[in-house]
Coordinates of C-alpha atoms and ligand atoms in Angstrom, one line a residue:
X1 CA -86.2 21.3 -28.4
X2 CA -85.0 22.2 -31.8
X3 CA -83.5 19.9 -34.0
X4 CA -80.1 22.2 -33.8
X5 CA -80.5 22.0 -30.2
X6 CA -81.3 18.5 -30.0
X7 CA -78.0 17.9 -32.1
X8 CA -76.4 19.9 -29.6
X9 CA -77.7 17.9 -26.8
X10 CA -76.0 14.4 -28.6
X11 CA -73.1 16.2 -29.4
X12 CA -72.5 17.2 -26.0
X13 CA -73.7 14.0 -24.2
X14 CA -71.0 12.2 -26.7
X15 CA -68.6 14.8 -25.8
X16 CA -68.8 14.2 -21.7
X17 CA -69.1 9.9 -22.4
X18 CA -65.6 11.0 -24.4
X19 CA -64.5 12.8 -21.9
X20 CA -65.2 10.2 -19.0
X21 CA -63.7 7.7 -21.5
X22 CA -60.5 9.9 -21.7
X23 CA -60.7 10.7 -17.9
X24 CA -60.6 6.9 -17.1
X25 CA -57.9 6.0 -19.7
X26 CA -56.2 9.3 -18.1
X27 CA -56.6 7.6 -14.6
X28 CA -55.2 3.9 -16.0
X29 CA -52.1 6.0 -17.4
X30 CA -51.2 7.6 -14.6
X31 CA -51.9 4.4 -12.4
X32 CA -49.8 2.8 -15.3
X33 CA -46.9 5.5 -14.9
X34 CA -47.2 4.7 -11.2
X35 CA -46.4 1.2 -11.4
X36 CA -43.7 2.0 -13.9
X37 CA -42.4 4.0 -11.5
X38 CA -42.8 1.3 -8.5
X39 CA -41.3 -0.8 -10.7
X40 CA -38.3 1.3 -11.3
X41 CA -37.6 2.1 -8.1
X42 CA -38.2 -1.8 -7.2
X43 CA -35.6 -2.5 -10.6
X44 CA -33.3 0.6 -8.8
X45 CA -33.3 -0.6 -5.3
X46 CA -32.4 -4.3 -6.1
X47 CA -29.6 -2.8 -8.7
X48 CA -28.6 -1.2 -5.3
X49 CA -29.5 -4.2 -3.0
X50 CA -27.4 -6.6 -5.7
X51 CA -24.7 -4.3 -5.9
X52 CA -24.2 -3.6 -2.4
X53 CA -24.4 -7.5 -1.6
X54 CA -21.6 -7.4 -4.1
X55 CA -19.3 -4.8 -2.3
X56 CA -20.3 -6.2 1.0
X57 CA -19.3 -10.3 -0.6
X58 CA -16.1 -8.6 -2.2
X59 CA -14.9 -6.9 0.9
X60 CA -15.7 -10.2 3.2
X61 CA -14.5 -12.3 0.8
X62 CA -10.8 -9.9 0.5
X63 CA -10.6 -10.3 4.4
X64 CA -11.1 -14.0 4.7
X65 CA -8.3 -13.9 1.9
X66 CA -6.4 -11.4 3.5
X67 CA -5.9 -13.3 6.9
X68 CA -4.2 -16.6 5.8
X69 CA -2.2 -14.8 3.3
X70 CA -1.1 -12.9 6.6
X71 CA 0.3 -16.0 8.1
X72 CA 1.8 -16.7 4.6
X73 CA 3.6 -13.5 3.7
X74 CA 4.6 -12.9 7.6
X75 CA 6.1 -16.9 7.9
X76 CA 7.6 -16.6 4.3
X77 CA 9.1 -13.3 5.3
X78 CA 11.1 -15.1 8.3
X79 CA 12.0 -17.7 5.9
X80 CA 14.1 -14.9 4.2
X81 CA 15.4 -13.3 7.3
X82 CA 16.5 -17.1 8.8
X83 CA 17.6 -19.1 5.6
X84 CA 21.1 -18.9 5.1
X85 CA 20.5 -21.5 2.2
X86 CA 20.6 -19.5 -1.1
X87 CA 17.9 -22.2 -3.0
X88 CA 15.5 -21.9 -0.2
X89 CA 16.0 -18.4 0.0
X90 CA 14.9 -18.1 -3.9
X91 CA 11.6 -19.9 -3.4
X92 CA 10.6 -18.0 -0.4
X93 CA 11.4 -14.6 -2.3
X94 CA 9.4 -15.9 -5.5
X95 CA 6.6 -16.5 -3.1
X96 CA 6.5 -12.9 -2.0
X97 CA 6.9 -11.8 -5.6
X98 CA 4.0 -13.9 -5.7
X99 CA 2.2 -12.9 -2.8
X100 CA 2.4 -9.1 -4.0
X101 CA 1.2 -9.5 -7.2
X102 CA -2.3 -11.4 -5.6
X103 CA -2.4 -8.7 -3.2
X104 CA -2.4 -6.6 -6.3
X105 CA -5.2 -8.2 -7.8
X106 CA -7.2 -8.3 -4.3
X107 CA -7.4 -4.3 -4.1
X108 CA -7.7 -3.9 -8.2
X109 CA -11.0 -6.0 -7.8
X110 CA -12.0 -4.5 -4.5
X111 CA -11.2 -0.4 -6.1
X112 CA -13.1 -1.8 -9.1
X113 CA -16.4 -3.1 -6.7
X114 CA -16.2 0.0 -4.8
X115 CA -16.1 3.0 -7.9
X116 CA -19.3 0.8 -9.6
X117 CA -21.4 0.7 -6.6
X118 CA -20.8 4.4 -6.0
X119 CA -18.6 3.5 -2.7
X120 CA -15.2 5.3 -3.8
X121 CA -14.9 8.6 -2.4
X122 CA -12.6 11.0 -3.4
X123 CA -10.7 12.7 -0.5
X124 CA -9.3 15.8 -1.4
X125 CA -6.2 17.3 1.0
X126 CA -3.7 19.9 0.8
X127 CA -0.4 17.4 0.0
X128 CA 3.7 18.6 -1.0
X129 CA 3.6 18.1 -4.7
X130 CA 7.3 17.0 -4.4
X131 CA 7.0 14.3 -1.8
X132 CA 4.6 12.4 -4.5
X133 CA 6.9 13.1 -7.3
X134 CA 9.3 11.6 -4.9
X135 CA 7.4 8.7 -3.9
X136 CA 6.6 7.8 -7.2
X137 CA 10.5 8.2 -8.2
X138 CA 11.0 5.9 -5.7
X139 CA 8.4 3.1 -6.4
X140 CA 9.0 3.2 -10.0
X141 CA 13.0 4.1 -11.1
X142 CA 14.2 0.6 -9.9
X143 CA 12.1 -1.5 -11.6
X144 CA 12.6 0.3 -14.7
X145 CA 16.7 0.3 -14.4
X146 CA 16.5 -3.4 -13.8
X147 CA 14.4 -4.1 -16.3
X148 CA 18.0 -2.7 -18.4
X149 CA 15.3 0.8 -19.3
X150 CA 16.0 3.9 -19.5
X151 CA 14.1 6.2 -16.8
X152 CA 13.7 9.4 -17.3
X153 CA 11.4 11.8 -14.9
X154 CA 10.9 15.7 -15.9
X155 CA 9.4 17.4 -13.2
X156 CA 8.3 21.3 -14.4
X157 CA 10.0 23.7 -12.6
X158 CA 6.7 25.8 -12.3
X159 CA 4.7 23.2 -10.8
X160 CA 3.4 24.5 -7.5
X161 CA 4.5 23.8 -4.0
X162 CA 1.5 22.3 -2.4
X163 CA -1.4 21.4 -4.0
X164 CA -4.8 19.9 -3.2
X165 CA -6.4 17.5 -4.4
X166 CA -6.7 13.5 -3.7
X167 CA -3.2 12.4 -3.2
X168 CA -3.4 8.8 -3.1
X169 CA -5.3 8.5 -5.7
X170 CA -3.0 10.9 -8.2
X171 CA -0.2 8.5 -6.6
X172 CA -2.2 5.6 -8.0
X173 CA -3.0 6.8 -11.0
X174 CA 0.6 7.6 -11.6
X175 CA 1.7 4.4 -11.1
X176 CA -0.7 2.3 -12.9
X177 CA 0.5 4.0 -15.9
X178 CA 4.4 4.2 -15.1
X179 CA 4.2 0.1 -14.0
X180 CA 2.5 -0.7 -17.5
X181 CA 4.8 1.4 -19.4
X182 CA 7.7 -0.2 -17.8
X183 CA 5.7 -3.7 -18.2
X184 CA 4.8 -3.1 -22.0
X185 CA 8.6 -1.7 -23.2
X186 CA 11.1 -4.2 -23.2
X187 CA 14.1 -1.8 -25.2
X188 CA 14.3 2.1 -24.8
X189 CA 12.6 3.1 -21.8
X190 CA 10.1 5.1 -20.5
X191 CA 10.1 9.2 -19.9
X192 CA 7.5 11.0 -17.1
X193 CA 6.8 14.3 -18.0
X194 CA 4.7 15.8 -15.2
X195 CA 3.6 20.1 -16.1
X196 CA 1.1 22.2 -14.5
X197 CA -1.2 24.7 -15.9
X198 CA -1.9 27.5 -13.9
X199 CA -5.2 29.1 -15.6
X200 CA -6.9 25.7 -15.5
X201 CA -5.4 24.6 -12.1
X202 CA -4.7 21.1 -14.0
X203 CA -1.8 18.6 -13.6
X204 CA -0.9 16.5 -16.8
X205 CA 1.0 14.0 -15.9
X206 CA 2.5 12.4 -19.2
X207 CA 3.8 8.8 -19.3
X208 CA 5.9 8.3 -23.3
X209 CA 7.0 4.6 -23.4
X210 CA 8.8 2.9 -26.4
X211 CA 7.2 -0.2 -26.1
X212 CA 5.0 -2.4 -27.8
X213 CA 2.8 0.3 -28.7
X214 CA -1.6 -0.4 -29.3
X215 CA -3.0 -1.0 -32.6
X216 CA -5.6 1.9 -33.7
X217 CA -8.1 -0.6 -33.8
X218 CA -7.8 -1.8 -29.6
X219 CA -8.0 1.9 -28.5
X220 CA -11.0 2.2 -27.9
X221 CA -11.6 -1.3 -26.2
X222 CA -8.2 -0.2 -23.5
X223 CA -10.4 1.0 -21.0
X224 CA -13.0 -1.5 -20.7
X225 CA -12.6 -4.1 -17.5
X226 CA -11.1 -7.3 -18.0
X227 CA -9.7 -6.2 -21.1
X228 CA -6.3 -6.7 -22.2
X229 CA -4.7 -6.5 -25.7
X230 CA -3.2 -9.2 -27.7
X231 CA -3.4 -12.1 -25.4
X232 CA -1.2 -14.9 -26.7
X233 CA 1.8 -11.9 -26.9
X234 CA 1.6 -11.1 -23.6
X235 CA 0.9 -14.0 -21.9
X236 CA 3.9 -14.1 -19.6
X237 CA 3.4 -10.2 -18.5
X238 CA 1.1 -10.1 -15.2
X239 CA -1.6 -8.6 -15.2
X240 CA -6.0 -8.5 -14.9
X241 CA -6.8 -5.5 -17.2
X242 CA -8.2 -3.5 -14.4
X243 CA -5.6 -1.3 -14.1
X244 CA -6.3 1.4 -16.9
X245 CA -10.2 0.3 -15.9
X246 CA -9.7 2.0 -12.5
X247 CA -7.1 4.6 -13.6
X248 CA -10.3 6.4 -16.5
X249 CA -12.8 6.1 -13.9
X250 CA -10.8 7.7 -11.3
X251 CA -9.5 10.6 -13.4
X252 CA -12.7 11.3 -14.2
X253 CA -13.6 11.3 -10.7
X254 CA -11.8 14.0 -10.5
X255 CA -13.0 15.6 -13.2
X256 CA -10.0 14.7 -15.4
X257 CA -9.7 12.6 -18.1
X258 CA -7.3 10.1 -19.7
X259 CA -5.5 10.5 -23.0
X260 CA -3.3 8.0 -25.0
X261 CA -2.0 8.2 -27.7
X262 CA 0.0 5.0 -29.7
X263 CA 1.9 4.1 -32.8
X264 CA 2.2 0.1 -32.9
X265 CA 5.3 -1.0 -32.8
X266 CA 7.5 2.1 -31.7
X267 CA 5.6 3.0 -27.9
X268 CA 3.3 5.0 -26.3
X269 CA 2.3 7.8 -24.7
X270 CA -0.8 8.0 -21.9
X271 CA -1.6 11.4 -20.6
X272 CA -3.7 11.8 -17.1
X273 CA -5.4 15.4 -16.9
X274 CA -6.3 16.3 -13.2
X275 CA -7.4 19.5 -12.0
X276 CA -6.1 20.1 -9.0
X277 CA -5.8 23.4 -6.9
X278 CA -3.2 25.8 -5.6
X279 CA -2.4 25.8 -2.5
X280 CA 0.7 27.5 -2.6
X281 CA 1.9 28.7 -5.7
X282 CA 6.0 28.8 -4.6
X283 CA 7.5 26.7 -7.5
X284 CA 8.7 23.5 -6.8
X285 CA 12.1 24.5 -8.8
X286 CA 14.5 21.8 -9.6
X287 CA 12.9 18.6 -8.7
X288 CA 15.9 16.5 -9.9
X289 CA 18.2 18.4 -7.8
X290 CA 15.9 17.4 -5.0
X291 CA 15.2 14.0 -5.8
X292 CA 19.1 13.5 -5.2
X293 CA 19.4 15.1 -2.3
X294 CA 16.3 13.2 -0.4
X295 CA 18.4 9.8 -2.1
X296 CA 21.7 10.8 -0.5
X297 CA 19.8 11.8 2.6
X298 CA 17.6 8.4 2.9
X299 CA 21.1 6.8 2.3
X300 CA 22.7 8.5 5.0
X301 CA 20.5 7.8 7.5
X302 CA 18.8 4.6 7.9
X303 CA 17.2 4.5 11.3
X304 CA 17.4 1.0 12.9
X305 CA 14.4 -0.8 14.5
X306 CA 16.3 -2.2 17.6
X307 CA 14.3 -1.3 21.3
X308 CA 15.2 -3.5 23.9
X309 CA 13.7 -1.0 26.4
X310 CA 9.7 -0.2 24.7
X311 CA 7.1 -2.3 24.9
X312 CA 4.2 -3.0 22.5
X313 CA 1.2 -4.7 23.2
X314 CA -0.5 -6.7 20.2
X315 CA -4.0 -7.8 20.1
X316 CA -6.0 -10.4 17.7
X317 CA -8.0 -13.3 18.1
X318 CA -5.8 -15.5 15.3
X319 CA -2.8 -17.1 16.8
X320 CA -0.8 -17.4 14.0
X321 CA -1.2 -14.0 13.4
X322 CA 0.7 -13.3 16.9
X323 CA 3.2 -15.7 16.1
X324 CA 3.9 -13.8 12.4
X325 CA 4.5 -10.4 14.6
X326 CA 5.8 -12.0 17.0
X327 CA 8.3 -13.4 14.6
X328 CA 8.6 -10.4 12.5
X329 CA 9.9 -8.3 15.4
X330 CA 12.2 -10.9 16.8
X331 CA 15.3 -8.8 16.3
X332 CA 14.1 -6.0 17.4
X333 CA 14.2 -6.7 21.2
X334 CA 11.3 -5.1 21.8
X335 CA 9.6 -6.3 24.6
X336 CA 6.4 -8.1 23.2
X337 CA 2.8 -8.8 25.0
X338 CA 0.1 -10.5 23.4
X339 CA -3.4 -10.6 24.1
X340 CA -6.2 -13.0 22.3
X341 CA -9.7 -10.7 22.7
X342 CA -10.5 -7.3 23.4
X343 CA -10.9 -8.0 27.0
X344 CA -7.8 -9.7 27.9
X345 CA -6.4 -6.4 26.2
X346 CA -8.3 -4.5 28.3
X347 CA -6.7 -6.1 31.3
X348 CA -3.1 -5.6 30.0
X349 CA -4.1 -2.3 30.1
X350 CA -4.8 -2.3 33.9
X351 CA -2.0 -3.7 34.8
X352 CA 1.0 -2.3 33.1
X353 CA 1.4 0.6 30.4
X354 CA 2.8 0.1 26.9
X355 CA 4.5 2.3 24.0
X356 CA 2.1 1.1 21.3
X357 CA -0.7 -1.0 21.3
X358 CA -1.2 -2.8 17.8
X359 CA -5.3 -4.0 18.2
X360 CA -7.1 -6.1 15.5
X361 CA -10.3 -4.9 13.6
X362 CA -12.4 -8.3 13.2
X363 CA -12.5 -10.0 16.6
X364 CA -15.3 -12.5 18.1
X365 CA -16.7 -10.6 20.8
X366 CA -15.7 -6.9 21.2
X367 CA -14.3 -5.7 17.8
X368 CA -11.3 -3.2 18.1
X369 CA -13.6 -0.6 17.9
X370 CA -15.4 -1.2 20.6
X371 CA -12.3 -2.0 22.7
X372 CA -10.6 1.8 21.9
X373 CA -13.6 2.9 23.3
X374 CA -13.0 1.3 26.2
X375 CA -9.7 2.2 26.2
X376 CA -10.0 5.9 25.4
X377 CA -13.5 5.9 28.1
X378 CA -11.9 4.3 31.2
X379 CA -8.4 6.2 29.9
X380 CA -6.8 2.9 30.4
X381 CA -3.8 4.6 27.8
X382 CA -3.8 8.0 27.2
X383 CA -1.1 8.9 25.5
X384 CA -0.2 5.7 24.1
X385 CA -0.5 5.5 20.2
X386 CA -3.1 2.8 19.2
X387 CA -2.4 1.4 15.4
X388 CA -5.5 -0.6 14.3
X389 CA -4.6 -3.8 12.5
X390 CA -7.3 -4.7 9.4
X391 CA -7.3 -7.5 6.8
X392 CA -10.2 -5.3 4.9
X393 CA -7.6 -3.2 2.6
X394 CA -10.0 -0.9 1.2
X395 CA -8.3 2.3 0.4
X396 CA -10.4 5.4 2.1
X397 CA -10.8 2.8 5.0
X398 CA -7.8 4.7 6.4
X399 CA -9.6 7.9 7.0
X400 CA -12.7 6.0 8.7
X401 CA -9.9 4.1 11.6
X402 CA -8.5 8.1 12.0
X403 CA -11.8 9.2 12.2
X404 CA -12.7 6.3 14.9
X405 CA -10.0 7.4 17.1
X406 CA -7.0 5.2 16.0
X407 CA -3.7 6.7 15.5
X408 CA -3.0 5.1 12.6
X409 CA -3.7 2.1 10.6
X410 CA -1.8 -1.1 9.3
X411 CA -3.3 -3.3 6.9
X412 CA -2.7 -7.0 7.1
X413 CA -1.2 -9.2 5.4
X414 CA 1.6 -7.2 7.7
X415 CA 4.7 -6.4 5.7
X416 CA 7.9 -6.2 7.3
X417 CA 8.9 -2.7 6.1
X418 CA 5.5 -1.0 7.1
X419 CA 5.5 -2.5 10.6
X420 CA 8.6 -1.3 10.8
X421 CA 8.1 2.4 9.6
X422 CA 5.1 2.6 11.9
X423 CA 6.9 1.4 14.7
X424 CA 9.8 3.8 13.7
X425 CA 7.3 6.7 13.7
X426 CA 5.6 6.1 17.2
X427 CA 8.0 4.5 19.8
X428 CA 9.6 7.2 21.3
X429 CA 12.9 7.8 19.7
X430 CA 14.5 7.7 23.1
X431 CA 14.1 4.3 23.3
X432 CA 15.3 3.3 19.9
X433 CA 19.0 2.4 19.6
X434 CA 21.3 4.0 17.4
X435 CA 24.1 3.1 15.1
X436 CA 26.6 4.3 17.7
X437 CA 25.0 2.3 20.6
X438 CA 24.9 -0.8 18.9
X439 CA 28.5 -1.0 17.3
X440 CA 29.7 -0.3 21.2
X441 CA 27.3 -3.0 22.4
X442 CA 29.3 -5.6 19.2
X443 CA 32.5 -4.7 20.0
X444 CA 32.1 -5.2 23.9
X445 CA 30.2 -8.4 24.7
X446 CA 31.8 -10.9 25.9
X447 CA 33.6 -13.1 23.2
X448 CA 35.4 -16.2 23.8
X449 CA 39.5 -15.7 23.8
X450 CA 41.6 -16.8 21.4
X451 CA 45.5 -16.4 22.0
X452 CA 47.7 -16.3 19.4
X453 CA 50.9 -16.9 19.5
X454 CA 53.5 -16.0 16.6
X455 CA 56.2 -13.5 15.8
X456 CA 55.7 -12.9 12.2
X457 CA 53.5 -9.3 11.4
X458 CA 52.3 -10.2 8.2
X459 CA 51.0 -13.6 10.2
X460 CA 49.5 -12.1 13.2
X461 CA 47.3 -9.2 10.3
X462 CA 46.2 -12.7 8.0
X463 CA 45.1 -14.7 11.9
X464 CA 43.2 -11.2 12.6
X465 CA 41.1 -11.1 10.0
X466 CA 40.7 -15.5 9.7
X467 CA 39.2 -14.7 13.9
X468 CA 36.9 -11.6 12.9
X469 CA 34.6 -10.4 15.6
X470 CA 33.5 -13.2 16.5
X471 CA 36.2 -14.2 18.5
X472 CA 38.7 -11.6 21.2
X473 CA 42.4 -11.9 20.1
X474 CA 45.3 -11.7 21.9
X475 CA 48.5 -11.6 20.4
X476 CA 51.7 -12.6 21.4
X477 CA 55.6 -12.8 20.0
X478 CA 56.7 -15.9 22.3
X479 CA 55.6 -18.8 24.4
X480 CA 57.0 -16.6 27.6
X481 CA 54.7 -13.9 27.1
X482 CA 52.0 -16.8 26.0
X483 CA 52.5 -18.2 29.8
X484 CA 52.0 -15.1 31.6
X485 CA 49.3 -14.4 29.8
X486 CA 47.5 -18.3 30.4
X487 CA 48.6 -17.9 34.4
X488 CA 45.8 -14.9 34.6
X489 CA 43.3 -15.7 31.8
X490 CA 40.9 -18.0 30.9
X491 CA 41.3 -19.0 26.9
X492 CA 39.1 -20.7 24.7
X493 CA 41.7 -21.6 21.9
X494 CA 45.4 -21.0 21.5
X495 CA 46.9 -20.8 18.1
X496 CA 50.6 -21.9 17.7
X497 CA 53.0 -21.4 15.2
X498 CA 50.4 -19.4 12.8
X499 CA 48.0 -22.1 13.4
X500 CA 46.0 -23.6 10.1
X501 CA 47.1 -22.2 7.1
Ligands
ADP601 P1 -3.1 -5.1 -17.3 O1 -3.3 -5.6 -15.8 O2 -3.4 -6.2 -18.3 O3 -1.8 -4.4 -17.5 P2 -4.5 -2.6 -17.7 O4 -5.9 -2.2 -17.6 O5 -3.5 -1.8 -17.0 O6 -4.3 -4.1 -17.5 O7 -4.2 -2.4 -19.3 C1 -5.0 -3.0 -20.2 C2 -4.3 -3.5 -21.5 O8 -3.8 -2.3 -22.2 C3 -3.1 -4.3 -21.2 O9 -3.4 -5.7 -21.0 C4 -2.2 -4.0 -22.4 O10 -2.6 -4.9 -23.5 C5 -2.6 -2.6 -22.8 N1 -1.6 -1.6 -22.3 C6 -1.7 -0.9 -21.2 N2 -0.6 0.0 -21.1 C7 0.1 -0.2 -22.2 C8 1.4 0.3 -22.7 N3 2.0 1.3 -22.1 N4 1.8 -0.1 -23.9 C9 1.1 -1.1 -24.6 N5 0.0 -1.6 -24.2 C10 -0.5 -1.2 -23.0

């Protein structure tokens, strides 16, 4: 060999140790990168694990709170139907005030759990852009007014008849930003401006308050959770700083975004941007006009809640929550069965039909889900609308309960007014009474008789209206005609001489 060759030889033989050296750190790299990578996924899947035990704690734990604040809201709520005492009545309508606002809080922490562990879903449908406007008028004018604001809602005239998008959310959204601007202005008041542009298929939906405005310095820190500005000054107005929290994250859900803009001192102005589509392009045209019509209309005609003739049958495993609808519905005649499991409910079913079964989600035993199978399998109630009743109040639960076969959903703690509108919307409107049918039904029971007997005109009118409807009056110029009258009539009272004065 030749000493270039030999040189070679070393050369090469260092070259191929190198290389082996390389190849093995190569080899511990990658095994390296692959317990990275184990490692991440192991850091990614308890991220996922811890955040879905969250959900899953925050969802149990907003049912176990949900069900005795059932039995409080539903008994408080009788308190205020049955009091006649004005003190009492105060308490029990601050403890609904109450009540709400934890309810509040319940779903702003349960929204919140849901968008960070990637639960919230976004449900787009083709909605009536003027029955949200008019919702929204609806849920937000009053407080504003009695607040002593002014309230002022400018609807484009452009803005298109139906649009699609996700319109409980957009309803949501809306009012988290109209309730603080009504919350943080205590003089002026508060202007909506809601304007559509057609290129971008966006809504902006502007909320201008002259309230107590954000420093430059806090903007930046409005959105975070928990946060909310200037503490010890706003200590007496409610509230968790979730609100705007929820309201960013879901714009941008949508692929919209928030913007606010603020002068300190002199108000504020929080713009939502939401593309949403065109469904039909028809302008909406003057949405004031129409606002006051639907309010005259909703005036006019106030369907009552009274069916002595339908029948509902109500299913859940907690007592007290029987007794609450039970009480709830008390003046409604309705003819009321209750049933303590899914199979008693099942046997109801068997042996007599119903105009609305009200069933329970959570039950020991078989759940309500399991017991509309039933139902709809053995068609035990074909035709018979079947409104699930849930304490967990997770928006988008809806759709799953429609999707499960239930005809529509209530969630608990049960509120007069949507018990009522549900019941409204599925018994039969055959069965309901009507204005008509239940002023006849006043005027012609049977009242005890009260004769009166006096000659003076003016006297008899003032006695009339002392005896109201409680009482049937007879009137009478002498004690003749008063005789003839008591030979062929029984009389519960007889007023002489004009009687107490
Ligand atoms: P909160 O439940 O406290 O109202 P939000 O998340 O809705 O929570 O708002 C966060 C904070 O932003 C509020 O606590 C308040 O300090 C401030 N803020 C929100 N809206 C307004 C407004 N229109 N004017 C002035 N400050 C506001």
């Amino acid at each position: 060999m030749s000493p270039r060759e030999e040189i070679l030889e070393k050369e090469n033989r260092i070259l191929k140790r190198e290389y082996k050296r390389l190849e093995q750190d190569l080899q511990m790299l990658s095994n390296l990168n692959d317990y990275a990578s184990r490692l991440r996924n192991f850091n990614e899947e308890r991220v996922v694990a811890a955040n879905r035990a969250k959900s899953n704690f925050l969802a149990n734990m907003s049912h176990e709170i949900r069900t005795p604040m059932n039995a409080i809201i539903g008994m408080d709520e009788m308190i205020i139907r049955e009091t006649q005492d004005p003190k009492i009545s105060k308490y029990a309508l601050d403890i609904k005030s109450a009540s709400k606002t934890l309810l509040s809080i319940i779903n702003d922490i349960l929204d919140l759990s849901r968008i960070e562990s990637g639960r919230m879903e976004i449900i787009p449908v083709e909605y009536d852009s003027a029955s949200v406007f008019n919702d929204i008028a609806n849920m937000t004018r009053k407080k504003a007014i009695d607040k002593g604001l002014d309230y002022y809602l400018d609807v484009a005239k452009d803005i298109p008849a139906r649009l699609y998008g996700d319109e409980i959310r957009i309803r949501q959204i809306m009012l988290n930003i109209i309730n603080n601007a009504v919350k943080y202005t205590e003089e002026g008041g508060i202007r909506i401006s809601v304007t559509y542009d057609h290129d971008m298929e966006t809504l902006f939906v502007a909320v201008s308050d002259t309230g107590i405005g954000i420093k430059p310095g806090d903007l930046d820190r409005l959105f975070n959770s928990f946060q909310r500005l200037e503490e010890t000054r706003n200590r007496n107005i409610e509230g968790t700083g979730l609100g705007l929290n929820i309201t960013k994250q879901l714009t941008e859900m949508m692929g919209g975004h928030m913007i606010v803009e603020s002068e300190y001192g002199k108000g504020s102005t929080f713009t939502a941007v939401i593309p949403q589509k065109t469904i039909d392009g028809s302008p909406i045209g003057d949405f004031n006009a129409y606002l006051k019509k639907a309010m005259a209309q909703a005036e006019e005609y106030r369907p009552i809640l009274v069916a002595p003739e339908a029948k509902i049958l109500i299913v859940d495993d907690n007592e007290m929550n029987l007794d609450v609808i039970a009480g709830l519905l008390n003046s409604t005649r309705i003819k009321l069965t209750t049933a303590g499991s899914g199979a008693e409910c099942i046997r109801c079913l068997k042996e007599g039909s119903y105009d609305v079964i009200l069933l329970d989600q959570m039950m020991p035993g078989m759940s309500g889900k399991e017991t509309l199978n039933v139902i709809r399998g053995e068609r035990l109630a074909d035709n018979t609308p079947v409104i699930a009743l849930t304490a967990d109040a997770i928006v988008g639960a809806r759709d799953n309960y429609l999707r499960d076969g239930f005809t529509d959903y209530l969630s608990k703690p049960v509120m007069y007014e949507d018990l009522e509108r549900i019941l409204l919307k599925y018994i039969d409107a055959s069965l309901l009474m009507t204005e008509e049918m239940l002023k006849y039904e006043e005027e012609n029971k049977p009242r005890p008789i009260v004769l009166v007997v006096n000659d003076s005109p003016e006297r008899l009118n003032e006695i009339k209206e002392m005896l109201g409807t409680g009482f049937k009056g007879v009137y009478v110029r002498d004690e003749e005609q008063a005789q003839k009258y008591l030979e062929g009539h029984e009389v519960e009272f007889v007023i002489r001489d004009g009687g107490p004065r």
